Coordinates of C-alpha atoms in Angstrom, one line a residue:
M2 CA 0.0 0.0 0.0
Y3 CA 1.2 3.4 -0.8
E4 CA 1.9 6.1 1.7
L5 CA 1.0 9.8 1.2
R6 CA 1.3 12.8 3.4
K7 CA -2.0 13.9 4.9
W8 CA -2.0 17.2 3.1
K9 CA -1.6 15.6 -0.3
I10 CA -4.5 13.1 0.3
L11 CA -6.8 15.8 1.6
C12 CA -5.9 18.0 -1.3
F13 CA -6.8 15.4 -3.9
F14 CA -10.0 13.6 -2.8
C15 CA -13.3 15.2 -2.9
L16 CA -17.0 14.4 -3.1
F17 CA -18.7 14.3 -6.4
F18 CA -20.8 17.3 -5.2
A19 CA -22.5 18.7 -8.2
G20 CA -24.4 15.6 -9.2
M21 CA -25.8 15.0 -5.7
I22 CA -27.0 18.5 -5.6
G23 CA -28.9 17.7 -8.7
I24 CA -30.9 14.5 -7.1
I25 CA -32.1 16.5 -4.1
N26 CA -32.7 19.7 -6.1
V27 CA -30.4 21.9 -4.0
I28 CA -28.8 23.4 -7.2
M29 CA -26.3 26.3 -6.5
I30 CA -23.8 28.5 -8.3
K31 CA -20.8 30.8 -7.4
D32 CA -20.5 34.6 -7.4
E33 CA -17.1 35.7 -8.7
K34 CA -17.1 38.7 -6.3
K35 CA -18.9 38.9 -3.1
E36 CA -19.3 42.7 -3.3
R37 CA -21.5 42.3 -6.4
K38 CA -24.1 40.2 -4.6
D39 CA -26.4 43.1 -3.7
K40 CA -26.3 44.5 -7.2
K41 CA -27.0 41.1 -8.7
G42 CA -29.9 40.6 -6.4
A43 CA -31.3 44.0 -7.4
E44 CA -31.0 43.1 -11.1
Y45 CA -32.7 39.8 -10.4
M46 CA -35.7 41.5 -8.8
A47 CA -35.9 44.1 -11.6
E48 CA -36.0 41.4 -14.2
I49 CA -38.9 39.7 -12.3
K50 CA -40.9 42.9 -12.1
E51 CA -40.6 43.3 -15.9
T52 CA -41.7 39.7 -16.5
G53 CA -45.2 39.9 -15.0
K54 CA -47.3 40.2 -11.9
I55 CA -45.7 38.8 -8.8
L56 CA -48.1 36.5 -7.0
E57 CA -45.7 35.4 -4.2
D58 CA -42.2 35.7 -2.8
A59 CA -40.7 33.0 -0.6
C60 CA -37.3 33.3 1.1
F61 CA -35.5 30.5 3.1
S62 CA -32.4 30.5 5.2
C63 CA -30.5 27.2 5.0
Y64 CA -28.9 25.8 8.1
S65 CA -26.6 22.9 8.9
G66 CA -26.8 22.4 12.6
E67 CA -26.7 26.0 14.0
S68 CA -24.7 27.4 11.1
C69 CA -26.5 29.4 8.4
I70 CA -24.7 28.4 5.2
G71 CA -27.0 29.8 2.4
Y72 CA -30.3 31.0 1.2
E73 CA -33.0 30.4 -1.4
K74 CA -35.3 33.0 -2.9
R75 CA -38.3 31.8 -5.0
T76 CA -40.8 34.0 -6.8
V77 CA -44.1 33.0 -8.5
I78 CA -45.1 35.3 -11.4
K79 CA -48.2 35.5 -13.6
Q80 CA -46.8 36.3 -17.1
K81 CA -47.8 39.3 -19.1
S82 CA -49.5 38.9 -22.5
K83 CA -47.9 40.2 -25.6
C84 CA -50.0 43.4 -25.4
G85 CA -48.9 44.0 -21.9
E86 CA -52.1 42.9 -20.1
W87 CA -52.1 40.5 -17.2
R88 CA -53.2 37.2 -18.5
A89 CA -56.3 35.4 -17.3
S90 CA -56.3 32.8 -14.5
S91 CA -55.8 30.0 -17.1
S92 CA -52.5 31.6 -18.2
K93 CA -49.0 30.3 -17.6
I94 CA -47.2 30.8 -14.3
Q95 CA -43.4 31.3 -14.1
I96 CA -41.3 30.2 -11.1
K97 CA -37.9 31.9 -10.6
L98 CA -35.4 30.6 -8.1
L99 CA -32.1 32.2 -6.9
S100 CA -29.9 30.3 -4.5
Y101 CA -26.6 30.9 -2.9
F102 CA -24.5 28.6 -0.6
E103 CA -21.1 29.0 0.9
I104 CA -19.6 25.9 2.5
M105 CA -16.3 24.1 3.2
R106 CA -15.3 20.9 1.4
Y107 CA -12.3 19.0 2.7
G108 CA -10.8 22.3 3.9
F109 CA -11.5 24.3 0.7
P110 CA -14.2 27.1 0.6
V111 CA -16.8 26.5 -2.1
E112 CA -19.3 29.1 -3.3
L113 CA -22.3 27.8 -5.2
E114 CA -25.3 29.4 -6.8
V115 CA -28.2 28.7 -9.2
Q116 CA -30.6 30.6 -11.3
Y117 CA -33.6 28.4 -12.2
T118 CA -36.6 29.5 -14.2
E119 CA -39.5 27.2 -15.2
T120 CA -42.9 27.9 -16.8
L121 CA -46.0 26.0 -15.7
S122 CA -49.5 25.8 -17.0
D123 CA -52.2 26.9 -14.6
K124 CA -52.6 23.2 -13.6
G125 CA -48.9 23.0 -12.7
N126 CA -47.8 21.0 -15.8
L127 CA -44.2 21.8 -16.9
C128 CA -43.9 23.8 -20.1
D129 CA -40.3 24.9 -20.3
F130 CA -37.2 25.5 -18.1
H131 CA -33.8 27.2 -18.0
V132 CA -31.1 26.3 -15.5
E133 CA -27.7 28.0 -15.1
I134 CA -25.3 26.4 -12.7
T135 CA -21.8 27.4 -11.9
S136 CA -19.7 25.7 -9.2
G137 CA -16.4 27.5 -9.4
G138 CA -15.8 27.4 -13.2
Q139 CA -17.7 28.2 -16.3
P140 CA -21.5 27.9 -16.0
M141 CA -23.4 24.7 -17.1
K142 CA -26.6 25.8 -18.8
Y143 CA -29.7 23.7 -19.5
F144 CA -32.6 24.8 -21.8
G145 CA -35.6 22.7 -22.2
M146 CA -39.2 22.6 -23.4
I147 CA -42.0 20.1 -23.3
N148 CA -43.9 19.4 -26.5
Q149 CA -45.9 16.7 -28.2
N150 CA -44.5 14.4 -30.9
S151 CA -46.4 13.2 -34.0
Y152 CA -48.1 10.4 -31.9
G153 CA -49.5 12.9 -29.4
K154 CA -47.0 11.8 -26.6
E155 CA -45.1 14.4 -24.6
N156 CA -41.3 14.6 -24.8
V157 CA -38.6 16.8 -23.3
Q158 CA -36.3 18.6 -25.7
M159 CA -33.2 19.9 -24.0
R160 CA -30.0 21.6 -24.9
I161 CA -26.9 21.6 -22.6
D162 CA -24.2 24.2 -23.0
S163 CA -20.9 23.5 -21.3
F164 CA -17.6 25.3 -22.0
G165 CA -18.1 25.7 -25.8
K166 CA -19.9 22.5 -26.4
N167 CA -23.7 22.2 -27.1
Q168 CA -25.5 18.9 -26.8
M169 CA -29.1 18.3 -27.9
L170 CA -31.1 15.6 -26.0
N171 CA -34.6 14.2 -26.3
F172 CA -36.5 12.3 -23.6
S173 CA -39.9 10.7 -23.9
V174 CA -42.1 11.4 -20.9
P175 CA -42.8 7.9 -19.4
Q176 CA -46.4 6.8 -19.2
V177 CA -46.5 6.0 -15.5
K178 CA -49.8 5.1 -13.9
K179 CA -50.8 5.3 -10.2
T180 CA -50.6 2.0 -8.4
E181 CA -53.7 0.4 -6.9
R182 CA -52.4 1.2 -3.5
E183 CA -51.8 4.9 -4.4
K184 CA -55.4 5.1 -5.8
R185 CA -56.8 3.5 -2.6
K186 CA -54.7 5.9 -0.5
E187 CA -56.1 8.9 -2.3
G188 CA -59.7 7.6 -1.8
Q189 CA -59.4 7.2 1.9
V190 CA -59.9 10.9 2.7
N191 CA -63.1 12.7 2.0
Y192 CA -62.2 16.1 0.7
V193 CA -65.1 17.1 -1.5
K194 CA -64.0 20.7 -2.1
N195 CA -60.6 19.6 -3.1
L196 CA -61.7 16.6 -5.2
K197 CA -63.0 18.7 -8.1
N198 CA -59.7 20.6 -8.2
T199 CA -57.3 17.7 -8.3
L200 CA -55.2 17.4 -11.5
T201 CA -56.2 13.9 -12.3
E202 CA -59.9 14.6 -12.1
E203 CA -59.6 17.6 -14.5
S204 CA -58.4 15.3 -17.3
E205 CA -60.8 15.1 -20.2
D206 CA -59.7 11.6 -21.1
E207 CA -61.0 9.1 -18.6
N208 CA -58.6 6.4 -19.8
S209 CA -55.6 8.7 -19.0
A210 CA -56.9 9.9 -15.6
D211 CA -54.4 7.6 -13.8
I212 CA -51.4 8.7 -15.9
L213 CA -49.1 10.8 -13.8
T214 CA -48.7 14.4 -15.0
L215 CA -45.3 16.0 -15.5
Q216 CA -45.2 18.9 -13.1
G217 CA -42.6 21.6 -12.3
T218 CA -39.6 21.3 -9.9
Y219 CA -40.1 24.4 -7.9
G220 CA -43.8 25.0 -8.4
M221 CA -44.7 22.7 -5.5
E222 CA -45.7 25.5 -3.2
Y223 CA -47.9 27.1 -5.8
L224 CA -49.6 23.7 -6.4
L225 CA -50.0 23.1 -2.7
Q226 CA -51.9 26.3 -2.3
K227 CA -54.2 25.6 -5.3
N228 CA -54.9 22.0 -4.1
R229 CA -54.4 21.8 -0.4
L230 CA -53.2 18.7 1.4
I231 CA -54.9 17.6 4.6
P232 CA -53.7 14.8 7.0
G233 CA -54.0 11.4 5.2
D234 CA -54.1 13.0 1.8
T235 CA -51.5 12.2 -1.0
R236 CA -50.4 13.6 -4.3
V237 CA -48.5 11.6 -6.9
F238 CA -46.9 13.1 -10.0
L239 CA -43.9 13.0 -12.3
R240 CA -41.0 15.5 -12.2
F241 CA -38.1 16.0 -14.6
E242 CA -34.7 16.8 -13.1
P243 CA -32.6 18.6 -15.8
T244 CA -29.2 18.4 -14.2
I245 CA -29.2 14.6 -14.3
S246 CA -31.8 14.2 -17.1
C247 CA -34.1 11.8 -15.4
F248 CA -37.8 11.5 -14.5
L249 CA -38.8 11.1 -10.9
K250 CA -42.0 9.7 -9.5
V251 CA -42.9 11.9 -6.5
Q252 CA -45.4 11.0 -3.8
M253 CA -46.4 13.5 -1.2
E254 CA -48.2 12.3 2.0
C255 CA -49.6 14.6 4.6
F256 CA -49.6 13.8 8.4
S257 CA -51.2 15.2 11.5
E258 CA -50.5 18.7 12.7
E259 CA -47.6 19.3 15.1
I260 CA -45.9 22.2 16.8
V261 CA -42.6 23.3 15.1
L262 CA -40.0 25.4 17.0
F263 CA -38.2 27.9 14.8
P264 CA -34.5 29.1 15.3
D265 CA -35.8 32.5 16.5
G266 CA -37.9 30.8 19.2
K267 CA -41.3 31.2 17.7
Q268 CA -43.7 28.2 17.5
I269 CA -46.0 27.4 14.6
S270 CA -48.6 24.6 14.2
L271 CA -47.8 22.9 10.9
F272 CA -48.6 19.8 8.9
P273 CA -45.6 17.5 8.1
V274 CA -45.5 16.2 4.5
K275 CA -43.2 13.4 3.4
I276 CA -41.9 13.7 -0.2
H277 CA -40.9 10.3 -1.5
S278 CA -39.0 10.4 -4.9
E279 CA -37.7 7.5 -7.0
M280 CA -36.2 7.5 -10.4
V281 CA -38.4 6.2 -13.2
V282 CA -36.3 3.6 -15.1
T283 CA -37.3 3.5 -18.7
P284 CA -36.9 0.5 -21.0
D285 CA -33.9 2.0 -22.8
E286 CA -32.0 2.2 -19.5
K287 CA -31.2 -1.5 -19.6
G288 CA -29.6 -3.3 -16.7
Q289 CA -30.1 -0.6 -14.2
G290 CA -33.0 -2.1 -12.2
D291 CA -35.2 -0.3 -9.8
M292 CA -33.7 2.6 -7.8
A293 CA -34.3 2.9 -4.1
A294 CA -36.2 6.1 -3.2
E295 CA -35.0 9.3 -1.7
E296 CA -37.1 11.2 0.9
E297 CA -37.3 14.6 2.4
M298 CA -39.8 16.5 4.6
I299 CA -41.6 19.7 4.4
W300 CA -43.9 21.4 6.9
I301 CA -46.9 23.4 5.6
D302 CA -49.7 25.5 7.2
G303 CA -53.4 25.1 6.4
E304 CA -53.0 27.4 3.3
G305 CA -50.3 25.2 1.8
V306 CA -47.5 27.6 2.5
I307 CA -44.1 25.8 3.2
W308 CA -42.4 27.0 6.4
K309 CA -39.7 24.3 6.8
R310 CA -37.9 21.8 4.7
Y311 CA -35.4 19.1 5.7
V312 CA -33.1 17.3 3.3
P313 CA -31.7 14.2 5.1
L314 CA -29.0 13.4 2.6
M315 CA -27.1 16.6 3.3
K316 CA -28.5 17.2 6.8
M317 CA -29.7 20.6 5.8
T318 CA -32.8 22.5 7.1
Y319 CA -34.5 25.4 5.3
W320 CA -36.5 27.9 7.4
R321 CA -39.0 30.3 5.8
C322 CA -38.1 34.0 6.6
S323 CA -38.2 37.4 5.0
W324 CA -35.5 38.7 2.6
E325 CA -34.4 41.1 5.2
D326 CA -33.9 38.2 7.6
V327 CA -31.8 36.4 4.9
L328 CA -29.5 39.4 4.5
Q329 CA -29.1 39.7 8.3
K330 CA -28.7 36.0 9.1
F331 CA -26.5 34.9 6.2
Q332 CA -23.1 36.1 7.0
P333 CA -20.4 34.7 4.7
K334 CA -17.5 33.3 6.6
R335 CA -14.5 35.7 7.1
E336 CA -11.5 34.9 5.0
S337 CA -9.5 34.4 8.2
E338 CA -11.8 31.6 9.3
K339 CA -11.4 29.7 6.0
K340 CA -8.6 27.4 6.8
S341 CA -7.1 25.8 3.7
V342 CA -5.3 22.5 3.5
S343 CA -2.0 24.3 3.0
E344 CA -2.5 26.2 6.3
V345 CA -3.2 22.9 8.0
M346 CA 0.0 21.4 6.5
E347 CA 2.2 24.4 7.5
K348 CA 0.9 24.4 11.1
E349 CA 0.8 20.6 11.4
E350 CA -2.7 21.0 12.8
P351 CA -4.9 17.8 12.7
F352 CA -7.4 18.2 9.9
S353 CA -10.2 16.8 12.1
D354 CA -9.6 19.7 14.5
V355 CA -10.1 22.2 11.8
M356 CA -13.3 20.5 10.7
E357 CA -14.7 20.9 14.3
K358 CA -14.4 24.6 13.8
T359 CA -16.6 24.9 10.7
W360 CA -19.1 22.9 8.9
D361 CA -17.5 20.8 6.1
F362 CA -19.7 19.1 3.5
G363 CA -17.1 16.6 2.5
M364 CA -16.3 15.4 6.0
Q365 CA -20.0 15.3 6.9
M366 CA -20.5 12.8 4.1
S367 CA -17.4 10.7 4.8
V368 CA -17.8 7.1 6.1
P369 CA -16.3 6.2 9.5
I370 CA -14.3 3.0 10.0
L371 CA -15.4 1.3 13.3
N372 CA -12.3 -0.7 14.0
F373 CA -9.4 1.0 12.3
D374 CA -5.9 0.3 13.6
A375 CA -3.1 2.3 12.1
E376 CA -0.3 -0.2 12.9
S377 CA -2.2 -3.1 11.5
W378 CA -3.1 -1.2 8.4
A379 CA 0.5 -0.1 7.8
A380 CA 1.7 -3.7 8.2
E381 CA -0.7 -4.8 5.4
D382 CA 0.0 -2.1 2.8
N383 CA 1.0 -4.6 0.2
S384 CA -2.1 -6.8 0.6
E385 CA -3.4 -8.5 -2.5
Q386 CA -7.0 -8.3 -1.3
K387 CA -9.0 -6.9 1.6
T388 CA -12.6 -7.4 2.9
Y389 CA -14.8 -4.7 4.4
R390 CA -18.1 -5.1 6.0
L391 CA -20.6 -2.2 5.3
Y392 CA -23.5 -1.7 7.8
A393 CA -26.4 0.6 7.6
A394 CA -25.8 3.2 10.4
E395 CA -28.4 3.5 13.1
E396 CA -31.9 3.1 11.9
N397 CA -31.2 3.6 8.2
L398 CA -32.4 0.9 5.8
V399 CA -30.1 0.4 2.9
D400 CA -30.7 -2.0 -0.1
F401 CA -27.0 -2.9 -0.6
Q402 CA -28.0 -5.2 -3.5
S403 CA -29.2 -2.3 -5.7
V404 CA -26.1 -0.1 -4.9
F405 CA -22.9 -2.1 -5.6
D406 CA -21.9 -3.3 -9.0
D407 CA -20.1 -6.6 -9.5
A408 CA -16.7 -5.8 -11.0
E409 CA -13.3 -7.2 -12.2
F410 CA -11.5 -6.1 -9.0
Q411 CA -14.3 -6.3 -6.4
T412 CA -17.0 -8.7 -5.3
G413 CA -19.8 -8.3 -2.7
K414 CA -21.8 -10.8 -0.5
I415 CA -25.0 -9.8 1.2
G416 CA -25.8 -11.2 4.7
K417 CA -27.1 -10.6 8.2
D418 CA -25.2 -10.6 11.5
E419 CA -26.2 -12.2 14.8
K420 CA -28.4 -9.2 15.5
E421 CA -30.2 -9.6 12.2
K422 CA -28.6 -6.4 10.9
N423 CA -28.1 -6.2 7.1
F424 CA -24.6 -5.9 5.8
I425 CA -22.6 -6.4 2.6
D426 CA -19.0 -7.8 2.7
I427 CA -17.0 -6.1 -0.1
T428 CA -13.8 -7.8 -1.1
V429 CA -11.4 -5.6 -3.1
Y430 CA -8.4 -6.8 -5.1
R431 CA -5.2 -4.9 -5.8
S432 CA -5.3 -4.2 -9.5
D433 CA -1.7 -5.2 -10.4
G434 CA -2.5 -8.6 -8.9
R435 CA -4.8 -9.1 -11.9
G436 CA -8.1 -9.3 -9.9
R437 CA -10.6 -12.1 -10.0
K438 CA -9.8 -15.0 -12.2
D439 CA -13.4 -16.1 -12.8
F440 CA -14.9 -12.7 -13.8
I441 CA -16.0 -11.9 -17.4
S442 CA -16.1 -8.2 -18.2
S443 CA -19.0 -6.8 -20.1
P444 CA -17.9 -5.2 -23.4
P445 CA -17.9 -1.4 -23.8
E446 CA -20.8 0.5 -25.2
E447 CA -20.7 3.3 -27.8
K448 CA -21.1 5.9 -25.0
D449 CA -17.9 4.7 -23.4
K450 CA -16.1 5.9 -26.5
A451 CA -18.1 9.1 -27.3
A452 CA -17.9 12.7 -26.3
N453 CA -20.5 14.3 -24.0
H454 CA -21.0 17.6 -22.3
Y455 CA -18.6 16.6 -19.4
I456 CA -16.1 14.7 -21.4
Q457 CA -15.5 16.8 -24.6
T458 CA -13.3 14.3 -26.4
D459 CA -14.1 15.9 -29.8
M460 CA -12.8 19.4 -28.9
D461 CA -9.6 20.6 -30.6
K462 CA -7.7 21.3 -27.4
I463 CA -8.4 17.8 -26.0
K464 CA -7.4 16.2 -29.3
E465 CA -4.2 18.2 -29.4
I466 CA -3.1 17.3 -25.9
A467 CA -4.0 13.6 -26.4
S468 CA -2.1 13.2 -29.6
G469 CA 1.1 14.3 -27.9
I470 CA 1.1 11.5 -25.4
L471 CA 3.2 8.6 -26.8
P472 CA 3.0 7.5 -30.4
E473 CA 0.1 5.6 -32.0
E474 CA 1.8 2.2 -32.1
V475 CA 2.2 1.7 -28.3
E476 CA 0.1 -0.8 -26.5
Q477 CA -3.1 0.5 -25.0
E478 CA -2.3 -0.4 -21.4
V479 CA 1.1 1.3 -21.7
L480 CA -0.6 4.4 -23.2
A481 CA -3.3 4.4 -20.5
R482 CA -0.7 4.4 -17.7
E483 CA 1.1 7.2 -19.4
I484 CA -2.1 9.2 -19.7
E485 CA -2.7 8.6 -15.9
N486 CA 0.8 10.0 -15.2
F487 CA 0.3 12.9 -17.6
V488 CA -3.0 14.0 -16.1
H489 CA -1.6 13.8 -12.6
K490 CA 1.2 16.2 -13.6
Y491 CA -0.9 18.4 -15.9
I492 CA -3.3 19.4 -13.2
I493 CA -1.0 21.6 -11.2
H494 CA -3.6 23.3 -8.9
K495 CA -4.8 20.5 -6.7
E496 CA -7.8 22.1 -5.0
G497 CA -11.4 21.5 -4.3
S498 CA -13.0 24.9 -4.5
R499 CA -14.7 24.0 -7.8
G500 CA -17.8 21.8 -7.6
F501 CA -17.4 19.9 -10.9
I502 CA -16.0 21.3 -14.1
T503 CA -15.7 19.8 -17.6
A504 CA -12.7 18.2 -19.2
A505 CA -12.4 21.1 -21.7
E506 CA -12.2 23.6 -18.8
V507 CA -9.6 21.4 -17.0
A508 CA -7.5 21.6 -20.1
E509 CA -7.6 25.4 -19.9
T510 CA -7.3 26.0 -16.2
R511 CA -5.2 23.0 -15.1
C512 CA -6.9 22.8 -11.8
G513 CA -9.3 20.5 -9.9
D514 CA -9.7 17.6 -7.6
C515 CA -10.5 13.9 -8.2
T516 CA -13.6 14.7 -10.3
E517 CA -11.5 16.8 -12.7
H518 CA -8.7 14.2 -12.8
A519 CA -11.3 11.6 -13.8
V520 CA -13.1 13.6 -16.5
F521 CA -9.8 14.8 -18.0
F522 CA -8.4 11.3 -18.0
A523 CA -11.5 9.9 -19.7
A524 CA -11.4 12.6 -22.4
L525 CA -7.8 12.0 -23.3
A526 CA -8.1 8.2 -23.2
R527 CA -11.3 8.3 -25.4
A528 CA -9.5 10.7 -27.8
R529 CA -6.9 7.9 -28.2
N530 CA -9.6 5.3 -28.9
I531 CA -9.5 3.6 -25.5
P532 CA -13.0 3.0 -24.2
T533 CA -13.1 4.6 -20.8
R534 CA -15.7 5.2 -18.0
V535 CA -15.7 7.0 -14.7
V536 CA -15.9 5.2 -11.4
L537 CA -17.6 6.6 -8.4
G538 CA -16.6 5.2 -5.0
M539 CA -14.6 5.7 -1.8
V540 CA -11.0 5.7 -0.8
L541 CA -9.5 5.2 2.7
V542 CA -7.7 8.1 4.4
P543 CA -5.7 6.5 7.2
E544 CA -5.0 9.8 9.1
E545 CA -8.8 10.4 9.3
R546 CA -9.8 6.8 10.0
K547 CA -12.5 7.3 7.3
F548 CA -13.4 6.5 3.8
I549 CA -14.1 9.6 1.7
W550 CA -15.8 9.9 -1.6
H551 CA -13.6 9.7 -4.7
M552 CA -13.6 9.3 -8.5
W553 CA -11.2 7.4 -10.8
N554 CA -11.4 5.6 -14.1
E555 CA -11.6 2.2 -15.8
C556 CA -10.3 1.5 -19.4
Y557 CA -11.4 -1.5 -21.5
I558 CA -8.1 -3.1 -22.7
K559 CA -7.8 -6.7 -24.0
G560 CA -11.2 -7.8 -22.8
R561 CA -10.9 -6.4 -19.3
W562 CA -11.9 -3.2 -17.5
I563 CA -8.6 -2.0 -15.8
P564 CA -8.7 0.7 -13.2
F565 CA -6.5 3.9 -13.3
D566 CA -6.4 6.7 -10.7
A567 CA -4.8 9.9 -12.0
T568 CA -5.4 11.7 -8.7
I569 CA -2.8 9.4 -7.1
S570 CA -1.0 8.1 -10.2
Q571 CA 0.8 5.1 -8.6
G572 CA 0.3 2.8 -11.5
F573 CA -2.3 0.6 -9.8
I574 CA -5.4 0.6 -7.6
G575 CA -4.8 -0.6 -4.0
V576 CA -7.1 -2.3 -1.6
D577 CA -8.0 1.0 -0.2
H578 CA -10.5 1.7 -3.0
I579 CA -14.2 0.6 -2.7
R580 CA -16.0 0.9 -6.0
V581 CA -19.8 1.7 -6.0
N582 CA -20.5 1.9 -9.7
A583 CA -19.1 3.2 -13.1
G584 CA -20.5 4.8 -16.1
A585 CA -19.8 6.9 -19.2
L586 CA -20.9 10.1 -17.4
D587 CA -23.4 10.9 -20.1
Q588 CA -26.9 12.0 -19.1
S589 CA -28.4 8.5 -19.0
D590 CA -25.6 7.2 -16.7
L591 CA -25.3 10.2 -14.4
A592 CA -28.7 9.8 -12.7
W593 CA -28.2 6.1 -12.2
M594 CA -24.7 6.6 -10.7
L595 CA -25.8 9.3 -8.4
Y596 CA -29.0 7.7 -7.2
S597 CA -27.0 4.6 -6.3
V598 CA -24.6 6.6 -4.2
A599 CA -27.4 8.5 -2.6
Q600 CA -28.7 5.3 -1.0
I601 CA -25.6 4.9 1.1
M602 CA -24.1 8.4 1.5
G603 CA -24.3 9.5 5.1
K604 CA -26.0 6.2 6.0
I605 CA -23.3 3.6 6.5
E606 CA -20.4 2.5 8.6
I607 CA -17.5 0.3 7.7
E608 CA -15.6 -2.4 9.5
I609 CA -12.3 -3.9 8.3
R610 CA -12.5 -7.7 8.4

């Protein structure tokens, strides 16, 4: 096993943050200069007033524990007609969202922000959307509209702009029906006044009354106020998530009223609503199976107004407040309080001590090792294989079977311990030991060779760099190892202040963490005709006694998927890597990869066997 200084490991590894933010819909982008925030906010409000009549403003402060780390401002607008008149009640509604977050990630300050706009019909059906996300680099832009094809079925047409590359995508809206249980659940409550207003009952086609409608992402509060929930009531609908290009089946269930204590001491009687979301797997997404669901909670009053929201995955709580409260409560951390990894290295200060002083997203999501012994681990640094037992932490229920892929250098076995607690034993093999002898690798698909909006293999800069790495006649495995070494040296600014930037931007800026090493490696390898995919998993950090989230690559060479890690660049993958899954990092793979990881992130503990 290799040995690296603590500062180097912490500099390299990071969480695949941007994608997660996409599953749970906390999308955010960076302001280049903090002093421009007020001006930008004023411009944002001026644009809204020009768009149409403001029906509602909603502001939320976001907390992790006792720390306010960001805010969200959402505005509901009735659009103007072409002649300048306010449209009738049947007109379209526009939802505008502005979010800003400032967090720490493995010691690096990260500023993230989003501008999201969607247009809804008066019934809440999604008509079009525009998302602009920046997480430290160039913005990623998504433009989309919903229309009908020649067969009368809805589809989503979307364009993605990323660092000079445009990609057009089309998605057919799946025809998902309510289950019998969902229909029975809806019928259990007698709400005569609301019944005539429910979306499914307004359908003119009786045969399609049970087909779930495609509704907006951020129009939820508007819809809740139009069609109010009461205890025992449910809503079921489809939602499209642009950032990971997938459809989600969403079920909302309302529970009995309870008293909620706010951070400022006030108490409000609210109705808790559980929001249960699961990815809809379409027939063309072969081999991916059913995805386990994600859940969050909101608390509403009798008018359907949302006052509180809790996102378990990131352990974040949103509290409704005024815009003045946001400006007062959200105080960006002073530069003197933002300790970087380099400062930790110079002062020889334990990294865990630094993390106790400020909230760090990366460390919050890391996985503790229950029985780590530094001496035993150091004595086994050349092990050919190692087995880890992964438990669901506390009361969490994890479907390990749906999360972990079977792979060339890793195998898993599901079981239960003496306390009937579910676990999975993961055995990993050092890659230069040639892995499992009985495993047959699946061949690459076309997407493992192609360019996409993260891996811009077809751009001139990428082609130029790739062509200069060894001559054409060298063996592919030799070439792949040289690309691994080249990427490691090429990225000279090893830092994690950027959320997730594209390969083309890495080629220009020469900066990034493990995600940037992985996408840049994939772009160069594909440019040299080596099928390559990106691996999402965990790596052990001995100094922290934890596994942290990490990305590396696999190349298909001579009938086998061989792993490479350009972040470390030691020529092989050791037994300190636990692989969750791998994919081409195109839109169809991204949702599947992230949803798998979401099932275990923040929910498991690891024991070394």
